[in-house]
Coordinates of C-alpha atoms and ligand atoms in Angstrom, one line a residue:
X22 CA -27.8 57.3 63.4
X23 CA -25.4 56.4 65.7
X24 CA -22.9 56.8 62.7
X25 CA -22.0 59.7 63.7
X26 CA -21.5 62.9 61.1
X27 CA -18.0 61.6 60.8
X28 CA -19.4 57.8 58.5
X29 CA -18.1 58.9 54.9
X30 CA -18.8 57.8 51.7
X31 CA -16.0 56.1 49.8
X32 CA -16.8 55.4 46.1
X33 CA -14.5 53.2 44.0
X34 CA -15.6 52.3 40.0
X35 CA -13.9 48.7 39.1
X36 CA -13.5 48.6 35.4
X37 CA -13.1 45.3 34.7
X38 CA -11.0 44.3 31.5
X39 CA -8.3 42.2 30.2
X40 CA -4.9 43.1 31.2
X41 CA -1.3 41.7 29.6
X42 CA 1.2 40.6 32.5
X43 CA 4.5 38.5 32.6
X44 CA 4.9 35.9 34.9
X45 CA 6.7 33.0 35.1
X46 CA 8.8 33.9 32.0
X47 CA 5.5 34.2 29.7
X48 CA 3.7 37.1 28.8
X49 CA -0.1 36.3 29.4
X50 CA -3.7 38.2 29.3
X51 CA -5.6 38.0 32.6
X52 CA -8.8 39.7 33.8
X53 CA -7.7 42.2 36.1
X54 CA -9.9 45.8 37.5
X55 CA -8.8 48.7 36.3
X56 CA -6.1 46.9 34.4
X57 CA -4.3 46.2 38.8
X58 CA -2.6 43.3 39.4
X59 CA -3.7 42.7 42.0
X60 CA -6.8 45.0 41.8
X61 CA -7.6 48.1 44.0
X62 CA -7.8 48.6 47.7
X63 CA -10.1 49.6 49.4
X64 CA -9.6 51.7 53.0
X65 CA -11.8 52.8 55.0
X66 CA -13.3 53.7 58.6
X67 CA -15.7 51.5 60.5
X68 CA -18.9 53.2 60.4
X69 CA -18.3 54.2 56.7
X70 CA -20.3 53.4 53.5
X71 CA -19.2 51.7 50.4
X72 CA -20.1 52.2 46.5
X73 CA -18.4 50.1 44.0
X74 CA -19.6 50.7 40.3
X75 CA -18.6 47.8 38.6
X76 CA -18.3 47.6 34.5
X77 CA -17.4 44.8 32.7
X78 CA -15.5 45.4 30.1
X79 CA -13.4 42.0 30.1
X80 CA -15.3 39.2 27.6
X81 CA -16.6 37.4 31.0
X82 CA -19.4 37.6 33.0
X83 CA -18.8 38.9 36.5
X84 CA -19.2 39.5 40.3
X85 CA -18.1 40.8 43.2
X86 CA -17.8 39.8 46.0
X87 CA -16.8 41.4 49.3
X88 CA -15.3 38.6 51.2
X89 CA -16.2 39.1 55.4
X90 CA -18.2 41.9 54.9
X91 CA -21.7 41.0 57.2
X92 CA -24.3 43.0 54.4
X93 CA -27.1 43.8 56.8
X94 CA -30.0 44.7 55.2
X95 CA -27.7 44.8 51.8
X96 CA -27.6 40.7 50.1
X97 CA -28.4 42.1 47.4
X98 CA -24.4 43.8 47.2
X99 CA -22.7 40.4 48.6
X100 CA -21.9 39.4 45.0
X101 CA -21.6 35.2 45.0
X102 CA -23.3 34.8 40.6
X103 CA -26.9 32.7 40.8
X104 CA -27.1 33.1 44.9
X105 CA -27.9 37.0 45.5
X106 CA -27.6 38.2 41.7
X107 CA -27.1 37.0 38.4
X108 CA -23.9 37.7 36.8
X109 CA -23.1 40.7 35.8
X110 CA -22.2 40.3 31.3
X111 CA -20.1 42.0 29.2
X112 CA -20.6 45.4 28.5
X113 CA -22.9 46.4 31.7
X114 CA -23.1 48.0 35.0
X115 CA -24.0 46.8 38.7
X116 CA -23.3 49.9 42.3
X117 CA -22.4 47.5 44.9
X118 CA -23.6 49.9 47.8
X119 CA -23.2 48.5 51.6
X120 CA -22.2 50.1 55.3
X121 CA -18.8 48.9 57.1
X122 CA -20.3 48.2 61.0
X123 CA -19.1 46.4 63.6
X124 CA -15.8 44.7 61.6
X125 CA -12.5 46.4 61.9
X126 CA -9.1 44.7 60.2
X127 CA -7.9 43.5 57.1
X128 CA -11.1 41.3 55.0
X129 CA -10.6 41.4 50.9
X130 CA -12.9 41.3 47.7
X131 CA -13.2 38.5 44.5
X132 CA -14.9 37.9 41.5
X133 CA -17.8 35.0 42.8
X134 CA -18.5 34.0 39.5
X135 CA -16.6 30.5 38.1
X136 CA -12.2 30.6 39.1
X137 CA -12.6 34.3 38.5
X138 CA -10.5 35.5 41.5
X139 CA -7.3 33.9 40.2
X140 CA -6.5 37.5 39.3
X141 CA -9.5 39.9 40.0
X142 CA -9.2 40.2 43.9
X143 CA -8.2 42.6 46.5
X144 CA -7.9 43.7 49.4
X145 CA -10.5 45.4 52.2
X146 CA -9.1 47.8 55.2
X147 CA -11.4 48.2 57.8
X148 CA -9.9 51.3 60.1
X149 CA -11.5 52.1 63.2
X150 CA -13.7 55.2 62.8
X151 CA -11.7 57.9 63.4
X152 CA -11.7 59.2 67.8
X153 CA -10.4 55.2 67.9
X154 CA -7.5 53.4 67.6
X155 CA -6.4 49.8 67.3
X156 CA -6.1 47.8 70.8
X157 CA -1.9 48.0 70.3
X158 CA 0.1 50.4 69.6
X159 CA 0.0 52.2 66.5
X160 CA 2.3 50.9 63.5
X161 CA 5.1 52.7 62.1
X162 CA 3.7 51.3 58.7
X163 CA 0.4 49.0 57.7
X164 CA 1.9 46.6 54.7
X165 CA -0.7 44.1 52.8
X166 CA 0.4 40.9 52.2
X167 CA -1.6 39.1 49.6
X168 CA -1.5 35.7 48.6
X169 CA -2.1 33.8 45.7
X170 CA -1.6 31.6 42.8
X171 CA -0.7 32.0 39.3
X172 CA -2.7 29.6 36.3
X173 CA -0.5 30.1 33.2
X174 CA -3.6 28.5 31.4
X175 CA -6.8 30.9 31.4
X176 CA -8.4 29.9 34.8
X177 CA -12.1 29.7 32.8
X178 CA -10.7 26.8 30.6
X179 CA -9.3 25.3 33.2
X180 CA -12.4 24.8 35.5
X181 CA -14.5 23.9 32.3
X182 CA -11.7 21.5 32.2
X183 CA -12.8 20.5 35.1
X184 CA -15.7 20.1 35.6
X185 CA -17.1 18.4 32.9
X186 CA -13.9 16.2 33.1
X187 CA -15.6 15.8 37.0
X188 CA -11.7 15.5 37.6
X189 CA -9.2 17.8 39.6
X190 CA -7.8 20.0 36.5
X191 CA -3.6 20.4 37.1
X192 CA -2.6 22.3 39.5
X193 CA -1.3 26.5 39.6
X194 CA 2.2 27.8 38.1
X195 CA 3.2 29.3 40.9
X196 CA 2.2 30.4 44.8
X197 CA 2.2 34.8 45.0
X198 CA 3.3 37.4 47.0
X199 CA 1.5 40.9 45.7
X200 CA 0.9 38.7 42.7
X201 CA 4.9 38.1 42.3
X202 CA 5.7 34.4 42.8
X203 CA 9.3 35.6 43.8
X204 CA 13.2 34.7 43.2
X205 CA 12.8 31.4 43.8
X206 CA 11.0 31.3 40.7
X207 CA 12.2 31.4 37.2
X208 CA 12.7 34.7 35.3
X209 CA 11.5 35.7 38.9
X210 CA 14.0 37.5 40.5
X211 CA 13.5 41.0 39.4
X212 CA 9.9 41.5 39.8
X213 CA 10.3 39.7 43.7
X214 CA 7.5 42.2 45.9
X215 CA 10.3 43.6 48.2
X216 CA 9.6 45.9 52.0
X217 CA 12.1 48.1 52.9
X218 CA 12.4 48.1 57.3
X219 CA 13.8 50.5 60.0
X220 CA 15.4 49.1 62.9
X221 CA 13.3 50.0 65.4
X222 CA 9.8 49.8 63.6
X223 CA 6.5 48.0 63.9
X224 CA 5.0 47.6 60.7
X225 CA 1.5 46.1 60.4
X226 CA 1.5 43.0 57.6
X227 CA -2.3 42.6 56.4
X228 CA -2.3 38.7 54.5
X229 CA -4.9 37.2 53.1
X230 CA -4.7 34.5 52.0
X231 CA -6.9 34.6 48.0
X232 CA -5.3 31.6 47.3
X233 CA -8.0 29.7 44.5
X234 CA -7.5 25.9 46.6
X235 CA -4.8 26.1 48.9
X236 CA -3.8 26.2 52.5
X237 CA -0.3 28.2 52.8
X238 CA 2.4 28.5 56.4
X239 CA 3.2 32.5 55.5
X240 CA 6.6 32.9 57.8
X241 CA 9.1 35.0 58.1
X242 CA 12.8 34.7 58.5
X243 CA 14.5 35.6 61.8
X244 CA 11.3 37.7 62.8
X245 CA 8.0 36.2 64.7
X246 CA 5.0 37.9 64.5
X247 CA 1.7 38.9 66.9
X248 CA -1.4 37.8 65.4
X249 CA -3.6 40.7 65.9
X250 CA -6.4 40.6 64.1
X251 CA -8.1 37.2 62.1
X252 CA -11.7 38.1 59.4
X253 CA -11.8 40.8 61.0
X254 CA -11.8 40.5 64.5
X255 CA -9.5 41.7 66.9
X256 CA -7.8 38.5 69.0
X257 CA -5.6 38.4 71.4
X258 CA -1.5 39.1 71.0
X259 CA -0.2 35.4 69.4
X260 CA 2.9 35.3 69.1
X261 CA 4.4 32.9 66.4
X262 CA 6.7 31.8 64.0
X263 CA 4.5 30.8 61.6
X264 CA 0.5 31.3 60.1
X265 CA -1.3 29.3 58.2
X266 CA -4.4 30.5 56.0
X267 CA -6.8 29.0 54.8
X268 CA -8.7 30.0 51.5
X269 CA -10.5 33.2 52.7
X270 CA -8.5 33.7 55.7
X271 CA -7.0 37.1 56.7
X272 CA -4.7 37.4 59.6
X273 CA -2.9 40.9 60.7
X274 CA 0.2 40.1 62.5
X275 CA 2.3 42.9 63.7
X276 CA 6.8 42.6 62.8
X277 CA 8.9 44.3 64.6
X278 CA 11.8 45.0 63.4
X279 CA 14.6 44.0 65.8
X280 CA 16.7 42.0 64.2
X281 CA 20.4 42.8 62.3
X282 CA 20.1 45.2 59.6
X283 CA 20.4 42.8 57.5
X284 CA 17.8 40.8 53.9
X285 CA 15.2 38.7 54.5
X286 CA 13.5 36.4 53.0
X287 CA 9.2 35.8 54.2
X288 CA 7.7 33.6 52.6
X289 CA 4.4 31.1 52.1
X290 CA 3.8 27.3 50.8
X291 CA 0.9 25.3 50.7
X292 CA -0.6 23.2 53.3
X293 CA -1.5 20.6 52.1
X294 CA -2.7 18.1 55.2
X295 CA -2.4 14.6 53.9
X296 CA -0.2 14.0 50.3
X297 CA -1.2 14.3 47.1
X298 CA 0.9 12.9 43.9
X299 CA 1.7 16.8 42.4
X300 CA 1.4 19.7 43.2
X301 CA 3.9 23.3 43.3
X302 CA 5.8 22.7 46.4
X303 CA 7.6 25.5 46.2
X304 CA 8.3 28.4 48.2
X305 CA 6.9 32.0 46.8
X306 CA 9.7 34.7 48.1
X307 CA 8.7 38.4 48.9
X308 CA 12.1 40.3 50.6
X309 CA 12.5 42.0 53.5
X310 CA 15.5 44.7 53.9
X311 CA 16.6 46.5 57.1
X312 CA 17.6 49.9 55.9
X313 CA 21.4 50.3 55.4
X314 CA 21.6 46.4 53.7
X315 CA 23.1 46.0 51.0
X316 CA 20.5 44.7 48.3
X317 CA 22.7 42.3 47.3
X318 CA 23.4 40.3 50.1
X319 CA 21.3 36.5 50.2
X320 CA 18.9 37.3 52.6
X321 CA 18.1 33.6 54.7
X322 CA 15.2 31.7 54.4
X323 CA 12.5 30.4 57.5
X324 CA 11.9 27.6 58.2
X325 CA 8.9 26.6 56.6
X326 CA 7.2 22.9 58.3
X327 CA 6.2 20.8 56.3
X328 CA 3.9 21.0 53.6
X329 CA 1.7 18.4 55.5
X330 CA 2.5 19.6 58.9
X331 CA -1.2 19.7 60.4
X332 CA 0.0 19.9 63.8
X333 CA 2.2 22.7 63.1
X334 CA -1.0 23.9 61.5
X335 CA -3.9 22.4 63.7
X336 CA -1.9 24.5 66.6
X337 CA -2.3 27.5 64.9
X338 CA -6.1 27.4 63.7
X339 CA -7.0 26.8 67.7
X340 CA -5.0 28.8 69.6
X341 CA -6.4 33.0 68.7
X342 CA -8.9 33.8 70.6
X343 CA -11.4 37.1 70.8
X344 CA -9.5 40.0 72.9
X345 CA -12.6 40.6 74.5
X346 CA -14.8 38.0 76.1
X347 CA -18.1 37.8 73.5
X348 CA -21.7 36.9 74.9
X349 CA -22.0 34.3 72.5
X350 CA -26.0 32.8 73.1
X351 CA -26.5 29.5 75.3
X352 CA -30.0 28.3 74.0
X353 CA -29.6 26.9 70.1
X354 CA -32.3 27.9 67.9
X355 CA -31.5 25.0 65.3
X356 CA -28.7 22.3 65.9
X357 CA -27.0 21.3 62.7
X358 CA -24.6 17.8 62.2
X359 CA -23.5 19.1 58.8
X360 CA -21.0 15.8 56.6
X361 CA -18.6 18.4 54.2
X362 CA -16.3 15.7 51.7
X363 CA -15.7 14.4 48.5
X364 CA -17.5 12.1 46.8
X365 CA -19.1 10.7 43.2
X366 CA -22.5 11.4 41.1
X367 CA -23.2 10.3 37.2
X368 CA -21.9 6.6 38.3
X369 CA -21.9 4.9 34.8
X370 CA -23.1 0.8 34.6
X371 CA -18.8 0.2 34.1
X372 CA -18.2 1.5 37.1
X373 CA -17.4 5.1 36.5
X374 CA -18.1 8.2 38.6
X375 CA -17.7 11.9 38.3
X376 CA -16.2 13.9 40.9
X377 CA -18.8 15.3 43.4
X378 CA -18.9 17.7 47.0
X379 CA -21.3 17.6 49.1
X380 CA -23.2 18.6 52.3
X381 CA -25.1 15.8 53.7
X382 CA -25.5 14.2 51.1
X383 CA -26.8 17.5 49.2
X384 CA -24.1 17.9 46.4
X385 CA -25.4 22.4 45.6
X386 CA -25.7 23.0 42.0
X387 CA -26.3 26.1 41.9
X388 CA -29.3 28.0 39.8
X389 CA -28.4 29.7 35.5
X390 CA -31.9 31.2 34.8
X391 CA -32.6 33.6 38.3
X392 CA -30.8 33.8 41.4
X393 CA -31.9 32.7 44.4
X394 CA -32.0 35.8 46.3
X395 CA -34.8 37.4 43.5
X396 CA -36.5 33.4 43.9
X397 CA -36.4 34.0 48.0
X398 CA -38.3 37.8 47.0
X399 CA -40.2 36.6 44.8
X400 CA -41.8 33.9 46.2
X401 CA -40.8 31.4 43.6
X402 CA -38.7 29.0 45.0
X403 CA -40.6 26.4 43.2
X404 CA -38.1 24.9 39.5
X405 CA -35.4 27.1 41.9
X406 CA -34.4 25.7 45.3
X407 CA -35.9 23.5 48.3
X408 CA -35.9 24.4 51.5
X409 CA -35.2 20.8 52.7
X410 CA -31.4 20.7 53.0
X411 CA -30.8 18.1 55.7
X412 CA -29.9 18.7 59.1
X413 CA -28.4 15.4 60.2
X414 CA -25.9 12.9 57.4
X415 CA -28.2 10.6 55.0
X416 CA -26.1 8.1 57.4
X417 CA -24.1 7.3 60.4
X418 CA -20.7 7.8 59.8
X419 CA -17.6 7.0 61.2
X420 CA -13.5 7.6 60.2
X421 CA -12.2 6.1 62.5
X422 CA -13.6 2.9 61.0
X423 CA -11.2 2.1 59.1
X424 CA -13.9 -0.8 57.4
X425 CA -14.8 1.9 56.6
X426 CA -14.5 2.7 52.5
X427 CA -15.8 -0.6 51.6
X428 CA -19.4 0.5 53.0
X429 CA -19.6 4.7 53.3
X430 CA -23.5 4.2 50.7
X431 CA -25.3 7.3 50.7
X432 CA -22.0 9.6 51.9
X433 CA -20.5 9.1 48.9
X434 CA -22.3 8.7 46.3
X435 CA -24.6 12.2 46.1
X436 CA -27.1 13.8 44.1
X437 CA -26.9 17.9 42.3
X438 CA -29.6 19.5 43.9
X439 CA -30.7 23.5 44.9
X440 CA -31.3 23.1 48.8
X441 CA -31.3 25.5 51.4
X442 CA -32.4 25.9 54.8
X443 CA -35.0 28.1 56.4
X444 CA -34.1 29.2 59.1
X445 CA -36.4 32.1 61.0
X446 CA -35.3 35.5 61.5
X447 CA -33.4 35.8 65.1
X448 CA -31.8 31.9 64.9
X449 CA -29.4 30.7 66.8
X450 CA -27.3 27.8 64.5
X451 CA -25.5 25.9 65.5
X452 CA -23.0 23.8 62.9
X453 CA -20.4 20.9 63.5
X454 CA -19.1 20.2 60.1
X455 CA -17.8 17.1 60.3
X456 CA -15.7 15.9 58.0
X457 CA -15.7 12.9 55.9
X458 CA -12.3 12.5 54.3
X459 CA -14.1 9.4 52.6
X460 CA -12.4 10.3 49.3
X461 CA -9.6 13.4 49.4
X462 CA -8.3 13.7 52.3
X463 CA -7.9 17.2 53.3
X464 CA -8.8 19.7 54.9
X465 CA -12.0 22.3 54.3
X466 CA -12.7 25.8 54.3
X467 CA -16.1 26.7 55.0
X468 CA -17.0 30.0 54.8
X469 CA -20.3 31.6 55.9
X470 CA -21.5 34.3 53.6
X471 CA -23.0 37.6 55.6
X472 CA -22.0 37.0 59.3
X473 CA -19.1 35.4 60.9
X474 CA -18.8 32.6 63.0
X475 CA -18.0 31.8 66.9
X476 CA -15.8 28.8 66.5
X477 CA -17.1 26.7 69.9
X478 CA -14.2 23.9 69.8
X479 CA -12.0 22.3 66.8
X480 CA -10.7 17.9 67.1
X481 CA -10.0 15.1 65.2
X482 CA -11.5 12.0 64.6
X483 CA -15.6 11.5 65.0
X484 CA -17.2 14.5 66.8
X485 CA -18.6 13.0 70.1
X486 CA -21.4 15.3 70.1
X487 CA -22.3 13.4 74.0
X488 CA -18.6 15.1 74.7
X489 CA -18.8 18.1 72.6
X490 CA -19.4 20.5 74.3
X491 CA -17.2 19.8 77.4
X492 CA -14.9 21.7 75.4
X493 CA -17.5 25.1 74.2
X494 CA -14.9 27.9 74.7
X495 CA -18.1 30.0 75.3
X496 CA -16.0 33.3 76.9
X497 CA -13.3 34.4 74.3
X498 CA -14.4 31.6 70.8
X499 CA -11.9 33.2 67.8
X500 CA -14.8 35.3 65.0
X501 CA -14.6 33.6 62.1
X502 CA -15.7 34.2 58.3
X503 CA -14.2 31.4 57.4
X504 CA -13.5 27.7 59.3
X505 CA -11.1 24.5 58.1
X506 CA -12.7 21.7 59.3
X507 CA -9.3 19.6 59.4
X508 CA -9.0 16.3 57.4
X509 CA -10.7 13.7 59.8
X510 CA -11.5 16.8 62.1
X511 CA -14.4 18.6 62.8
X512 CA -15.7 21.8 64.2
X513 CA -18.2 23.5 66.0
X514 CA -19.6 27.1 65.1
X515 CA -23.4 28.7 66.1
X516 CA -24.0 32.5 64.8
X517 CA -27.1 34.5 65.3
X518 CA -29.3 35.0 61.6
X519 CA -29.8 38.3 62.3
X520 CA -30.2 39.4 58.2
X521 CA -32.7 37.9 55.9
X522 CA -32.0 37.0 52.8
X523 CA -30.5 33.9 51.2
X524 CA -27.1 33.8 52.5
X525 CA -24.5 31.3 50.7
X526 CA -21.9 29.1 52.7
X527 CA -19.2 27.2 51.4
X528 CA -16.3 25.7 50.6
X529 CA -13.1 27.9 49.4
X530 CA -10.8 25.8 47.9
X531 CA -12.9 26.8 45.0
X532 CA -12.7 23.5 43.2
X533 CA -14.9 22.0 45.9
X534 CA -17.1 25.2 45.2
X535 CA -17.7 24.2 41.2
X536 CA -18.0 20.0 42.4
X537 CA -21.3 21.4 44.7
X538 CA -19.0 21.3 48.7
X539 CA -21.5 24.5 49.4
X540 CA -25.1 25.8 50.9
X541 CA -27.3 28.7 51.0
X542 CA -29.5 29.8 54.1
X543 CA -32.5 31.6 53.9
X544 CA -32.8 33.4 56.7
X545 CA -36.8 35.2 56.8
X546 CA -37.8 38.8 57.0
X547 CA -38.4 39.8 60.5
X548 CA -41.5 41.5 62.3
X549 CA -40.3 45.1 62.0
X550 CA -38.8 47.7 59.2
X551 CA -35.7 46.7 60.4
X552 CA -35.9 43.4 59.8
X553 CA -37.6 42.5 56.6
X554 CA -35.1 42.4 53.7
X555 CA -35.5 45.1 51.0
X556 CA -36.1 45.2 46.8
X557 CA -34.0 45.0 44.7
X558 CA -32.0 48.4 43.2
X559 CA -33.1 49.0 39.8
X560 CA -29.7 48.7 38.8
X561 CA -29.3 45.0 39.5
X562 CA -28.0 42.1 36.6
X563 CA -31.2 40.3 35.0
X564 CA -30.0 36.5 33.9
Ligands
C2O623 CU1 -14.0 35.2 49.2 CU2 -18.6 32.9 48.5 O1 -16.3 33.8 49.0

């Protein structure tokens, strides 16, 4: 094999169970892995095999998803519940086994059932294989920065209330850096995350947005940051004072400790693309402390953009480019135009409806008796799913027409269905993702399992099929697994379906996932043994 003698096997056991933590002046019980919050880091070299034995001692059903890992010919290890496996029920175990190939940088893992990923998550760090180096000077130290949200309430309850009533649940109670709210929140000062630095040295911050429902701005007082990778792919160095990450995104940045020795805040706060009635606008903080600085001195806060600063977010999202040119396929086999947004279902005679979210007006219903992948493997889709996910929306849509809400028709009242898009092995798929913003004006971070995609273009207004291609970057587009489709705007992505199986695509705001903002690709087997879906592992959980 080309992986060479150096490729190693990295093995972990994840004990999932209850853990008691103190946050925001209260003692709470959360679900955590190996009694750690955030969970353990997985560190590998590209080419390694990862084996994780997940033992579920928690009171909940659990699955773990390895966010951004290609899972080439290992779809049974992908993890989304009822998509590639039935959940691991309390008292049971399952072993995930997969290889990390052709990606370097930072990814992460998280629970993919209910809202448990609020506390069940951790970093997955992929170093270059032995003998290779970073395409940038070796940093003095590597520092994981996991941004998250903290909920005082039990997140499983928050989710089920939101789904049952079909109304948005409350917001989280804090944002966090490495699971700590930071010293601007009550009772949190003592546990503020602290990074000690030496003047003149360079630090590689591996930043993950693990928050459930919020995009986040991030910056460091007195320092600029140089982006070198995103979603485990190297980028051209991009210098900036502020980052924005949608849930699911990872961004690696170099920070040079070149400021006068003192204490500086690193900080994050929500980026919400429009005004919403209530949300947590508090800044979560960590402290960068220079060697020799007084540990009592007051740190300075960085100037973070306003919570609705879309121009700043858009500038960041559109400025990244791949380090090396790519051979983007120029011929498209499957061309899709997909609306993403919120709407309603279950409307009663009195006019009240539940909130639904959908893609091309199909609001995705997760199966409950088996997984889609099992049904696909058994050739038994009947009664579980249909392969008629539409390539186009049910009605012509004009975002720029201000009277659109008078007659949004079938784009707004949706039905709950389980539809997949069937594609041939090796097909090049292009998707225009158009944000409807008919109800709930916000960005939708759309995440694709099993593949990276090229981001060819992004913009505002209606996507113009005639002119869009002129703006495509077919040379060095950023390569991502998650794209924040802007409010009232669109993004065009392209990927090659070179991995047989069932692959979920969904909004990484968990509240929208539960409401149905999701679909799946069914990639057929190819002609060779390397392109056929292998049978499930013997310990795969059954429903
Ligand atoms: Cu990071 Cu389907 O999720």
